[in-house]
CSV table of C-alpha atoms and ligand atoms in Angstrom, one decimal:
chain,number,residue,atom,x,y,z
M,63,UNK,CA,-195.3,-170.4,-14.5
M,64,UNK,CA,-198.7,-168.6,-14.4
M,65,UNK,CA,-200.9,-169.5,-11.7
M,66,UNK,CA,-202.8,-173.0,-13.1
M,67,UNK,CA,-205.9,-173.8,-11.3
M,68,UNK,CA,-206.1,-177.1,-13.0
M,69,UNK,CA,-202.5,-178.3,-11.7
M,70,UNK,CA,-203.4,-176.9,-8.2
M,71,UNK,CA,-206.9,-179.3,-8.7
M,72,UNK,CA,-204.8,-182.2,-9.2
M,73,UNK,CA,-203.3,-182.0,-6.2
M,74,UNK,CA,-206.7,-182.6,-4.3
M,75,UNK,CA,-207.7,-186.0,-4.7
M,76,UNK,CA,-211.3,-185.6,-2.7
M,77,UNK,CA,-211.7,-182.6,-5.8
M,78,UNK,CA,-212.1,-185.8,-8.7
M,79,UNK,CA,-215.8,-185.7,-8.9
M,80,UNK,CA,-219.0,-183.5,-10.1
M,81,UNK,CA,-219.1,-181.4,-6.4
M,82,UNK,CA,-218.4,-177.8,-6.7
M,83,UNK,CA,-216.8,-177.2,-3.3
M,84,UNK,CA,-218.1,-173.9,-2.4
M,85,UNK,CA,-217.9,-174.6,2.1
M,86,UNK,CA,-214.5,-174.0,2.3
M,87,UNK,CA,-214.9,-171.2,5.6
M,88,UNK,CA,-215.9,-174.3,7.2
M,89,UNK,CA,-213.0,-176.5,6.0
M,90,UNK,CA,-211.4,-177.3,3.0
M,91,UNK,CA,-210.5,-180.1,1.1
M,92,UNK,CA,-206.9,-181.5,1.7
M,93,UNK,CA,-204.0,-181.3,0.0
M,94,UNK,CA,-202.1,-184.9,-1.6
M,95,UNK,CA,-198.9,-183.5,0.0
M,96,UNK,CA,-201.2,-183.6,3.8
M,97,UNK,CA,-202.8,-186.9,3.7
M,98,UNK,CA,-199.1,-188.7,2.5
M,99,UNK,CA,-197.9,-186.9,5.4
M,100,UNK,CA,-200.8,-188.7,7.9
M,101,UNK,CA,-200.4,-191.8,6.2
M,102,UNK,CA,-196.8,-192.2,6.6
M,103,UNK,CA,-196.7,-191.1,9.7
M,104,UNK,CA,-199.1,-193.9,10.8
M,105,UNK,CA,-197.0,-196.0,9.1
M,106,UNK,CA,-193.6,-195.4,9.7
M,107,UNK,CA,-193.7,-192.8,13.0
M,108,UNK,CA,-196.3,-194.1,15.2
M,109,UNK,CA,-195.2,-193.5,18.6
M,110,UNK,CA,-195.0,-191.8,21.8
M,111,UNK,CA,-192.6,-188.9,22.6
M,112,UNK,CA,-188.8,-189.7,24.0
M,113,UNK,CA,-188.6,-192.5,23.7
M,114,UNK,CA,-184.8,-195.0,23.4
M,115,UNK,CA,-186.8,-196.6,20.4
M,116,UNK,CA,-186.2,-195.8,16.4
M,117,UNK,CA,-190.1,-194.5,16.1
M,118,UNK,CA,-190.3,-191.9,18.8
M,119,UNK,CA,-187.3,-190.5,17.9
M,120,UNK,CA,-188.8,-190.2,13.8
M,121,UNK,CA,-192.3,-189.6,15.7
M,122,UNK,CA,-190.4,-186.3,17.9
M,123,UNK,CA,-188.3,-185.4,14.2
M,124,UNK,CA,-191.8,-184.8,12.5
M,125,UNK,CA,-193.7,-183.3,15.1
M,126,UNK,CA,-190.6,-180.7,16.1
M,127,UNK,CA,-190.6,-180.2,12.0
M,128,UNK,CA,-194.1,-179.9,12.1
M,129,UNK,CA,-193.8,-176.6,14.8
M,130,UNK,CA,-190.8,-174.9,12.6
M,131,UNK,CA,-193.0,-175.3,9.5
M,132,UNK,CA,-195.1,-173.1,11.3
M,133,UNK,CA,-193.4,-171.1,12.4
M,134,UNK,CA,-192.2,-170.1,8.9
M,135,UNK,CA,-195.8,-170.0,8.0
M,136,UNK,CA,-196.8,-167.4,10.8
M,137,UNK,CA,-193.0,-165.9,10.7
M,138,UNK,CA,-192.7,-166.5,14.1
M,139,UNK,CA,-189.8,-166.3,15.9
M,140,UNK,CA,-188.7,-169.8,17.0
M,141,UNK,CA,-190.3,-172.9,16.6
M,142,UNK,CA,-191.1,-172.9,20.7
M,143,UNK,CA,-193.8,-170.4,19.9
M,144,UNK,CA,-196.4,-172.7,18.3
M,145,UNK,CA,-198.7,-174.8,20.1
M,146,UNK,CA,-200.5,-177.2,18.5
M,147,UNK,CA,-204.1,-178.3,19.6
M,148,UNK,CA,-207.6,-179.9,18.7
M,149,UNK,CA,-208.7,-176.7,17.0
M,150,UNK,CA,-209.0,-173.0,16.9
M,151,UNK,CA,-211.8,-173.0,20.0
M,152,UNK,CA,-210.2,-175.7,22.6
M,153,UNK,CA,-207.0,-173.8,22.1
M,154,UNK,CA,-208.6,-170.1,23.0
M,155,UNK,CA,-210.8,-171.7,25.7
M,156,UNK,CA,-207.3,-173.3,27.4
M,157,UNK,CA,-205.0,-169.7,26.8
M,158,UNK,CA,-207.8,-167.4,27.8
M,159,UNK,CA,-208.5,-169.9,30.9
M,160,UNK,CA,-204.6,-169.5,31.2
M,161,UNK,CA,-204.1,-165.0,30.8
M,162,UNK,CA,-207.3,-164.8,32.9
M,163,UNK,CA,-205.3,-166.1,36.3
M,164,UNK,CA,-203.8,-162.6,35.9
M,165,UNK,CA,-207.1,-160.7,35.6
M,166,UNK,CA,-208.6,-158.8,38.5
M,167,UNK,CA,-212.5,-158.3,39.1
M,168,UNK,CA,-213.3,-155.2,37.4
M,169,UNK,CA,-210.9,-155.7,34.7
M,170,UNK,CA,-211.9,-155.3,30.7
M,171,UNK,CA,-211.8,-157.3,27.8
M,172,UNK,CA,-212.7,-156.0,25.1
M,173,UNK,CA,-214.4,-158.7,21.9
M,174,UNK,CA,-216.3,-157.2,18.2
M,175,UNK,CA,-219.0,-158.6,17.0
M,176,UNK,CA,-217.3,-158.9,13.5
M,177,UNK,CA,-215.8,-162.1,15.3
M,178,UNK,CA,-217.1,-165.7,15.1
M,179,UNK,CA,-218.0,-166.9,18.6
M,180,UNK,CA,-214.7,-168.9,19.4
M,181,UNK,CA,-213.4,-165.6,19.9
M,182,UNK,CA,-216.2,-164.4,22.0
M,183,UNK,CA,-217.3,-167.3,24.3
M,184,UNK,CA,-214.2,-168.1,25.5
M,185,UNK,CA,-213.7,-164.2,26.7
M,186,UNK,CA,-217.3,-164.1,27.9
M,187,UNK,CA,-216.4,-167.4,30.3
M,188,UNK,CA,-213.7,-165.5,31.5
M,189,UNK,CA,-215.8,-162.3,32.4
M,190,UNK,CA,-218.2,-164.5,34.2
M,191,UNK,CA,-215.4,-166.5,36.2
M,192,UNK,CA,-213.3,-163.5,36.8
M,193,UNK,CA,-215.8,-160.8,37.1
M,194,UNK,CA,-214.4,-159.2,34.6
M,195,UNK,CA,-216.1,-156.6,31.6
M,196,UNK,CA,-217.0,-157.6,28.6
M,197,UNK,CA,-216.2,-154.1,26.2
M,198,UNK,CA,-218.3,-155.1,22.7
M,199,UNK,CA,-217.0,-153.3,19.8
M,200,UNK,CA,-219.6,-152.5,17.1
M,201,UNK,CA,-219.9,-153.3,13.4
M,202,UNK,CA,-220.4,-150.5,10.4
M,203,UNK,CA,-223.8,-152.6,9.6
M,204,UNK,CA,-223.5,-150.9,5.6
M,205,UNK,CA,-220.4,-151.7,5.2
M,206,UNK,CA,-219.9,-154.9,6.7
M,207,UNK,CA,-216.6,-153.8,9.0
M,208,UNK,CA,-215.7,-153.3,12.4
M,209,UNK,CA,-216.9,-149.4,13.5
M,210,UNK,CA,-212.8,-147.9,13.9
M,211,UNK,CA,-214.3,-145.4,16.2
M,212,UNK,CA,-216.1,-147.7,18.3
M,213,UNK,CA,-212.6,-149.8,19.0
M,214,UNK,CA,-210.8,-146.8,19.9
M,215,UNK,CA,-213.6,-145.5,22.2
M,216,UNK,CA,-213.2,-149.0,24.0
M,217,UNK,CA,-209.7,-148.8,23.9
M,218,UNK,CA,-210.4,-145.6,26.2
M,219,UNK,CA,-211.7,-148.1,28.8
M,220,UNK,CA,-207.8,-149.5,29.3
M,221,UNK,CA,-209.2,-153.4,28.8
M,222,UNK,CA,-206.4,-155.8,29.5
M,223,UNK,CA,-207.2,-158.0,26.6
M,224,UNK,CA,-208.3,-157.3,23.1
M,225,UNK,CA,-209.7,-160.1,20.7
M,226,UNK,CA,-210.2,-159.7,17.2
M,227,UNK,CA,-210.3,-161.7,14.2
M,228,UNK,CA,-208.2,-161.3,10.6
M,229,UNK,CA,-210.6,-162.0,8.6
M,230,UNK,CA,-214.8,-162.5,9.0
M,231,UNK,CA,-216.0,-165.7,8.5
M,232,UNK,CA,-219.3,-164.7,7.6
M,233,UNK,CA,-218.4,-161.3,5.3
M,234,UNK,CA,-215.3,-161.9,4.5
M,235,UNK,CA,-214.0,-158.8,5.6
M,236,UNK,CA,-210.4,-158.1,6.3
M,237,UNK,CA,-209.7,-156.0,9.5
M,238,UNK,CA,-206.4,-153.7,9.5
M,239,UNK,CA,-204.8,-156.2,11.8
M,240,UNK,CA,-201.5,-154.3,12.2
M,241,UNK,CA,-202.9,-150.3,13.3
M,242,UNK,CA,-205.4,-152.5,15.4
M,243,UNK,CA,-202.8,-153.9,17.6
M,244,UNK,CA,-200.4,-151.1,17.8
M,245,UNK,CA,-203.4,-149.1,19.3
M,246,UNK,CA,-204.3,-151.7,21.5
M,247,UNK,CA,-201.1,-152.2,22.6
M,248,UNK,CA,-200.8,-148.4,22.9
M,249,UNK,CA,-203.8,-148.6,25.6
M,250,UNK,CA,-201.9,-151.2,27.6
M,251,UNK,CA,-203.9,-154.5,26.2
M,252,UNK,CA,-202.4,-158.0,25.5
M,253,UNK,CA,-203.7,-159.0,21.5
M,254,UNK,CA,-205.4,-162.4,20.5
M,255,UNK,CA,-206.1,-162.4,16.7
M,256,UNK,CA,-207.9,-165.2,15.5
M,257,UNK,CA,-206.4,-166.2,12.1
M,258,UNK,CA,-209.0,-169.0,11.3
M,259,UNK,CA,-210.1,-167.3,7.6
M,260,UNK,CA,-207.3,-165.3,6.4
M,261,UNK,CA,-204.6,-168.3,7.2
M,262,UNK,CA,-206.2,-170.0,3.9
M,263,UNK,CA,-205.9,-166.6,1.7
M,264,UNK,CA,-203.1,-164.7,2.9
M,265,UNK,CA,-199.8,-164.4,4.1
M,266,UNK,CA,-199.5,-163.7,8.0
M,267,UNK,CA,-196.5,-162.2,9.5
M,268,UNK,CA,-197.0,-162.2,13.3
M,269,UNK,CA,-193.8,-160.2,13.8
M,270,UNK,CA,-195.0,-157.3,11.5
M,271,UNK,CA,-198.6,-157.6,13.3
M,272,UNK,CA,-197.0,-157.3,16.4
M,273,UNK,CA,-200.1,-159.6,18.0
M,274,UNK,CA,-199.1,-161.5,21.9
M,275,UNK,CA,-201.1,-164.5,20.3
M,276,UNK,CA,-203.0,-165.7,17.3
M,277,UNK,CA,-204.9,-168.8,16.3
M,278,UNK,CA,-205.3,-170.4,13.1
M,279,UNK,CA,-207.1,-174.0,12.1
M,280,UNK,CA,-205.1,-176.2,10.0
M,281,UNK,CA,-208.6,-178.0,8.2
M,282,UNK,CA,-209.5,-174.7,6.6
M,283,UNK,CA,-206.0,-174.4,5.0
M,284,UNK,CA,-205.6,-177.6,3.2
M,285,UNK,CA,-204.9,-179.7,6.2
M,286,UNK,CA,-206.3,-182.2,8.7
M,287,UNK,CA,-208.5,-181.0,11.5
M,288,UNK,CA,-205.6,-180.1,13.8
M,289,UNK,CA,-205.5,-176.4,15.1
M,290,UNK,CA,-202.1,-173.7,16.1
M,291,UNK,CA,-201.6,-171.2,18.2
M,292,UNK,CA,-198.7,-168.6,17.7
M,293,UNK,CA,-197.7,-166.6,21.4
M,294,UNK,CA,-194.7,-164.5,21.7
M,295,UNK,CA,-191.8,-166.3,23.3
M,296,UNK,CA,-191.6,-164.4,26.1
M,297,UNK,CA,-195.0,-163.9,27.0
M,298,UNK,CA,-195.6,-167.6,26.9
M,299,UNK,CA,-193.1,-168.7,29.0
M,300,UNK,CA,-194.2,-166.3,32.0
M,301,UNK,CA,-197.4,-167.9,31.7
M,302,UNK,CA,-198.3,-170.4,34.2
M,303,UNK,CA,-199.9,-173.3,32.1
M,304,UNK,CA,-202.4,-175.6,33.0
M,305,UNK,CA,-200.9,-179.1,32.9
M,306,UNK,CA,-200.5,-182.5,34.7
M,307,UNK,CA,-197.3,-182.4,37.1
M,308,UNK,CA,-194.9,-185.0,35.3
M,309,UNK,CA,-195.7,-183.2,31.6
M,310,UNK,CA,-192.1,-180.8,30.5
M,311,UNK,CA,-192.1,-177.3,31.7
M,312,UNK,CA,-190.4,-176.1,28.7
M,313,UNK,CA,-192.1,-174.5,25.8
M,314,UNK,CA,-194.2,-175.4,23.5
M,315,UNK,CA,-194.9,-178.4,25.2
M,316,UNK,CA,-196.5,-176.9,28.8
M,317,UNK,CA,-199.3,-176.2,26.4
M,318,UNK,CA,-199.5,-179.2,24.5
M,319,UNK,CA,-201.4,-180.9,27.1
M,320,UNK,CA,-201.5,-185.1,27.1
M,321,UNK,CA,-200.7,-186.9,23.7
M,322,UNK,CA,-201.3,-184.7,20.9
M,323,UNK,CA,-202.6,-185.4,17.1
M,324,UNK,CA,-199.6,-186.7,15.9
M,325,UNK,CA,-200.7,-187.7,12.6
M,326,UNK,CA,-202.7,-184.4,12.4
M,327,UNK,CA,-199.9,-182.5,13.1
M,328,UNK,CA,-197.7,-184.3,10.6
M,329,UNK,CA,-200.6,-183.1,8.3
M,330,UNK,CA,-200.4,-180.0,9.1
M,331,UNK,CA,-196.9,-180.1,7.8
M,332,UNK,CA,-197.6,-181.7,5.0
M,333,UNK,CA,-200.4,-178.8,4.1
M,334,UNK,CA,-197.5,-175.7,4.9
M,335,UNK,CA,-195.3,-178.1,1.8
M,336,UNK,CA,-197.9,-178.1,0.0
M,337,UNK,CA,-198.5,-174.3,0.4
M,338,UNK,CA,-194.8,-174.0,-0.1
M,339,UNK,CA,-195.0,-176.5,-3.5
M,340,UNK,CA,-197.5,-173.5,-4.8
M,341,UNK,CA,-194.7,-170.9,-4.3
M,342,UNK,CA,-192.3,-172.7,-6.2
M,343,UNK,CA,-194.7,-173.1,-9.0
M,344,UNK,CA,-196.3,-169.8,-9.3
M,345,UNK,CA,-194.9,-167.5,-7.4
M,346,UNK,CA,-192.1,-166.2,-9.9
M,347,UNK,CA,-193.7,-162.8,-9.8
M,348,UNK,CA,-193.9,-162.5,-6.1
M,349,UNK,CA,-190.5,-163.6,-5.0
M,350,UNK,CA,-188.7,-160.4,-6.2
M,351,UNK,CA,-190.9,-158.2,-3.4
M,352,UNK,CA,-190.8,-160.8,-0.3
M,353,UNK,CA,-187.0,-161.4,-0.7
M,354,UNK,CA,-186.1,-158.1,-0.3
M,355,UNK,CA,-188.6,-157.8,2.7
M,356,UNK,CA,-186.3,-160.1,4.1
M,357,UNK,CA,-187.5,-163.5,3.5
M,358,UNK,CA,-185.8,-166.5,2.8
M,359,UNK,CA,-185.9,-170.6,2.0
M,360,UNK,CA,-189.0,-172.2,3.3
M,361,UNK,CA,-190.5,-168.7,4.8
M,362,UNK,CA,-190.1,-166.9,1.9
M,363,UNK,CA,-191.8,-170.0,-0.5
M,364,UNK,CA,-194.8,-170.0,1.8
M,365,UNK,CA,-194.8,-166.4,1.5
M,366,UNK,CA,-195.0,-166.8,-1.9
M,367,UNK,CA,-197.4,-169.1,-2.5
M,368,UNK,CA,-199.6,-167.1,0.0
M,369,UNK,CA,-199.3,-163.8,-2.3
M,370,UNK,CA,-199.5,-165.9,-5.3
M,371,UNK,CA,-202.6,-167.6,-3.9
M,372,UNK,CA,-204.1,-164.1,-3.0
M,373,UNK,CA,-203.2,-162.8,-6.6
M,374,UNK,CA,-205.9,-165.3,-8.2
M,375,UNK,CA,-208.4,-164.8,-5.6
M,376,UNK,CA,-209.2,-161.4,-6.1
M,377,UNK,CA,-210.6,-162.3,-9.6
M,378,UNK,CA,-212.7,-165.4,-7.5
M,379,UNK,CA,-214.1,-162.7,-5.4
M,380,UNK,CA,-214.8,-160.1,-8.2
M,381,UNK,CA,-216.3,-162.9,-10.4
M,382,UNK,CA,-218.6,-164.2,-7.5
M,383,UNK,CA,-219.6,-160.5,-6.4
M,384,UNK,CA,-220.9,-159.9,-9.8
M,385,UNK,CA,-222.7,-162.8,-10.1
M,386,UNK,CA,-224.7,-162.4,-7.0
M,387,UNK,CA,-225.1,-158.9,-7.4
M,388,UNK,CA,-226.3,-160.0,-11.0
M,389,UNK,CA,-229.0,-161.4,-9.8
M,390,UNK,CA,-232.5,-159.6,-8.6
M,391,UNK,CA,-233.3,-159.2,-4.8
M,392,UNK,CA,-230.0,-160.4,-3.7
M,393,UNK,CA,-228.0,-158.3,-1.1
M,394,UNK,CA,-224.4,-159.1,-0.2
M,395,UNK,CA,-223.7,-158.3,3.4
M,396,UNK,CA,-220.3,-157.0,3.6
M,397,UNK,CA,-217.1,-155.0,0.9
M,398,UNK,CA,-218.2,-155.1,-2.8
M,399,UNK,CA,-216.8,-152.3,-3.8
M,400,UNK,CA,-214.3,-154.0,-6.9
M,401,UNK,CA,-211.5,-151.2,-5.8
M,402,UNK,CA,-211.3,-152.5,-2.4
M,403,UNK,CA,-210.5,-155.9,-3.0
M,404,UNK,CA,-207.8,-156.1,-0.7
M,405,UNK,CA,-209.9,-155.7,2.4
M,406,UNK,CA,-212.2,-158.7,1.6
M,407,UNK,CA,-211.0,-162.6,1.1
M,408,UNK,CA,-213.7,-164.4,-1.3
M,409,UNK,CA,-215.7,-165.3,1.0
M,410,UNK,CA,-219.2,-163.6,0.1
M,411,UNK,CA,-222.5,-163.8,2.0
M,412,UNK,CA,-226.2,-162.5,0.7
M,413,UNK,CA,-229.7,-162.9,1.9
M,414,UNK,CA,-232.2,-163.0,-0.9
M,415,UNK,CA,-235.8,-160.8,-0.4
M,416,UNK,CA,-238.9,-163.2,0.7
M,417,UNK,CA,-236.1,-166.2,0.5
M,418,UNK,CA,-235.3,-168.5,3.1
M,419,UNK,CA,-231.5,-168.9,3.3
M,420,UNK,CA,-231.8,-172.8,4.8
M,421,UNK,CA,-234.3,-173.7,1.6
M,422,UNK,CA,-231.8,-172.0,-1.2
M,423,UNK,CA,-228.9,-173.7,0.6
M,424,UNK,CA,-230.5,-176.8,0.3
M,425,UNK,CA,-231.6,-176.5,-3.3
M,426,UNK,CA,-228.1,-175.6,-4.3
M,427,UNK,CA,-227.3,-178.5,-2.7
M,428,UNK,CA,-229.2,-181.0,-4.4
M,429,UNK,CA,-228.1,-179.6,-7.7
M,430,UNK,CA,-224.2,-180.2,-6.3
M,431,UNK,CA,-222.9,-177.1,-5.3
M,432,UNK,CA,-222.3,-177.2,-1.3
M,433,UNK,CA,-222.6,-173.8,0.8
M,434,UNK,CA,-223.6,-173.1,4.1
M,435,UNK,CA,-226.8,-170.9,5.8
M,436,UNK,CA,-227.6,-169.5,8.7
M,437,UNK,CA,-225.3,-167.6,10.8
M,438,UNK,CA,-222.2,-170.0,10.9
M,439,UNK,CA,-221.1,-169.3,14.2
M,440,UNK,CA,-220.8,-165.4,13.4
M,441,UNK,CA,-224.0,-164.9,16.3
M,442,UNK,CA,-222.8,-161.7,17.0
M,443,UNK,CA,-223.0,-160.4,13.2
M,444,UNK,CA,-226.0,-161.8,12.3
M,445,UNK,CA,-227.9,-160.3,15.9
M,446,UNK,CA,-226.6,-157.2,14.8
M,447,UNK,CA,-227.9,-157.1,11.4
M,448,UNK,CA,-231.5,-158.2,12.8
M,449,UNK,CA,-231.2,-161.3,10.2
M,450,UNK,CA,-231.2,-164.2,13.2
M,451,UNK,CA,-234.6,-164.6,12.9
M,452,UNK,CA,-234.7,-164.7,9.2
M,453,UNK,CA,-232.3,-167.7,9.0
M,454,UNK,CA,-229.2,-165.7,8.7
M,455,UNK,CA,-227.4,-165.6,5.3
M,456,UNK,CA,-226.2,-167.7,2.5
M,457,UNK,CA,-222.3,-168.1,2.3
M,458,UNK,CA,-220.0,-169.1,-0.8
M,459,UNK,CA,-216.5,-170.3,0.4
M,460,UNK,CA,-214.6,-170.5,-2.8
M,461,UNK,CA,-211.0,-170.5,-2.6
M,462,UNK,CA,-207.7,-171.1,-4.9
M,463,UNK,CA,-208.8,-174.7,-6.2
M,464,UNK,CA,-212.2,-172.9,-7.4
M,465,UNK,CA,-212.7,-172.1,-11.2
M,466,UNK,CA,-214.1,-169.4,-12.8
M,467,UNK,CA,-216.3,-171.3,-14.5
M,468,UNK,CA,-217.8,-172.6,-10.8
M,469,UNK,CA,-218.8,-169.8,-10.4
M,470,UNK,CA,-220.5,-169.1,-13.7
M,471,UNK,CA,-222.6,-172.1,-12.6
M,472,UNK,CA,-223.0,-171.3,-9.3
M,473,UNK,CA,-224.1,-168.4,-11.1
M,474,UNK,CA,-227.0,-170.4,-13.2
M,475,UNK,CA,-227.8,-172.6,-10.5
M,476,UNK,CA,-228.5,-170.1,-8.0
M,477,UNK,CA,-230.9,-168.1,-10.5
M,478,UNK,CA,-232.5,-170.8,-11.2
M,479,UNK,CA,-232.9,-171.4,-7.4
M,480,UNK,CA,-234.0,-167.6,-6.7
M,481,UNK,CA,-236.9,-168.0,-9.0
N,521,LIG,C1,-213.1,-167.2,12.1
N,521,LIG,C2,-213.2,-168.5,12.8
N,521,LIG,N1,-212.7,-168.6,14.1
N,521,LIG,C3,-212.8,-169.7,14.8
N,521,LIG,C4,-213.3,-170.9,14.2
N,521,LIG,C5,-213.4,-172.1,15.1
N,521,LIG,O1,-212.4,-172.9,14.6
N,521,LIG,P1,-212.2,-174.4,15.1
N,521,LIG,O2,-213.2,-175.2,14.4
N,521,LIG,O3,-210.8,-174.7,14.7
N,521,LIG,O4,-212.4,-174.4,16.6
N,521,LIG,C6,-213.9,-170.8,13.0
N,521,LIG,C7,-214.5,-172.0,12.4
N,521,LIG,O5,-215.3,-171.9,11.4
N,521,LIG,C8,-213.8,-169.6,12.2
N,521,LIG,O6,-214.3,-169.5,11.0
């Protein structure tokens, strides 16, 4: 079947009303498939881990399920290599706390400032306890992507870790996340992506990237507010862990400190069959190229629905890139060029001349269609560009539940705003 944006709507209850949802980069709506999963969970699992009792042992069936779903997602390895946590930030505060016991004073790290704080802060903490050096990688300030040369000139610098994002919350920009880590691992670094905004636009394979680690937040993929972090096998379980003394030793689960989301993570897996749901119904075209890459069952569905997902957001992102462009004194910060598609996800960010992003964010509001301002946790971008002071930018989030025709009003809203 062709892709059907309607069909996919149905299947997001919170959609069934006037609101154009346009704040997805901070969290999306959730899927039917998601909240039956919380709900029955609640109902039927409720409990405790290992325990002699009927509930625990459904309540350990889920959340173990739960860790291969992602793992499928991510194409990780073995279940064992996803650890679930609050979100995308408590998880890179507790590993970076964790890699840093094996830093020395005078060590680098190297962070962009293409990357939304969560993958700065924690790194900057580390510097400070450690004594460690911060190595900032600069940003193409035209173009809206990280400066290649830049990274490899820090690379030169030997740091021991390198953070970077997949994909820029602010400019949507994809980074090339695969040559990034081969030539970070080619200068002796350990790689932490954060996954955040490509998880809900792409398909990630962690064994093609190559990364140690990457993080990814299940509430801006169709889920509950329940984050995942992906580590190779091995180089998880030489890490020491921070945990309480009676908690398991084995893996995932020395990470998975005190009692977890349990419904959130039974969410989670409800989002990866719904993402798998979207395969099966659209992704006819796409199955063809990922089975002979290898894929197979529930991987290669998620795959599918991934690719199938990505397929009808490149004409969100050339619609909404025409419309903004359309209209005078706008400037979109980040790829527009229509050719280059692939190295953006729709998320698309403009400041207007003599306009205050905060005010046009709010009147767009009031007429229903919800974006965010300012700088959206992307300091480091919006310092760079001089644009702090200004109020940052204006960001529109759509993703696959979005219509065309959204836009197009977007579109007439937001003139109507500008003027
Ligand atoms: C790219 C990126 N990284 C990290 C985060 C932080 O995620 P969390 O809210 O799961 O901590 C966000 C949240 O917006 C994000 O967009």
């Amino acid at each position: 079947m062709t892709y059907d944006v309607n069909l996919v709507r149905q299947q997001f209850p919170s959609l069934d009303r006037p609101a154009v949802f346009l704040d997805n980069p901070a969290g999306t709506q959730i899927a039917k498939p998601s909240l039956d999963r919380i709900n029955r969970y609640l109902l039927e699992c409720n409990a405790n881990h290992e325990g002699r009792f009927e509930t625990s042992r459904r309540s350990d069936e889920v959340l173990y399920e739960a860790h291969a779903a992602m793992a499928d997602f991510l194409n990780a390895s073995r279940p064992e290599e996803i650890i679930f946590g609050n979100n995308m930030t408590t998880l890179t505060l507790h590993m970076s706390r964790t890699l840093a016991r094996n830093l020395q004073p005078g060590d680098n790290i190297l962070v962009t400032r293409l990357d939304h704080d969560a993958n700065i802060s924690p790194w900057m903490l580390v510097a400070e306890d450690k004594g460690c050096n911060l190595l900032w990688v600069d940003i193409d300030v035209e173009q809206g992507k990280l400066d290649l040369d830049d990274f490899a000139r820090a690379l030169d610098r030997k740091p021991k870790i390198a953070a970077f994002g997949y994909a820029s919350n602010l400019l949507g920009t994809v980074n090339p996340v695969k040559m990034l880590t081969k030539m970070a691992h080619d200068a002796g670094a350990l790689v932490y992506i954060d996954a955040v905004q490509y998880a809900p636009h792409g398909p990630i394979d962690v064994q093609d990237i190559g990364c140690d680690f990457l993080v990814c937040s299940s509430y801006k993929f169709f889920g509950p507010h329940a984050g995942a972090l992906y580590g190779k096998y091995d180089r998880l379980s030489e890490l020491k862990a921070y945990k309480v003394r009676p908690a398991s030793n084995e893996l995932p689960y020395k990470f998975e400190t005190g009692t977890q989301n349990h419904e959130g993570i039974a969410g989670v897996l409800g989002a990866l069959e719904y993402l798998q749901w979207l395969g099966m119904q659209f992704g006819a075209g796409q199955v063809q190229a990922w089975r002979e890459a290898g894929f197979s069952g529930r991987r290669l569905e998620l795959k599918v629905g991934m690719s199938a997902m990505q397929a009808y957001e490149k004409e969100l992102s050339r619609k909404l890139i025409g419309i903004v462009q359309s209209i005078s004194g706008t400037r979109i910060h980040g790829v527009t060029d229509l050719d280059h598609l692939d190295e953006r996800v729709p998320t698309v960010s403009f400041t207007v001349d003599g306009k205050d992003p905060e005010r046009i964010a709010d009147e767009l509001g009031r007429l229903g269609f919800y974006v965010w301002n300012g700088h959206n946790y992307a300091l480091a971008i919006v310092e760079r560009m001089g644009l702090l002071d200004a109020g940052g930018m204006v960001r529109i989030g759509p993703v696959h539940y979005n219509t065309l025709d959204e836009l197009e009003r977007f579109g007439e809203a937001l003139e109507k705003v500008v003027k």
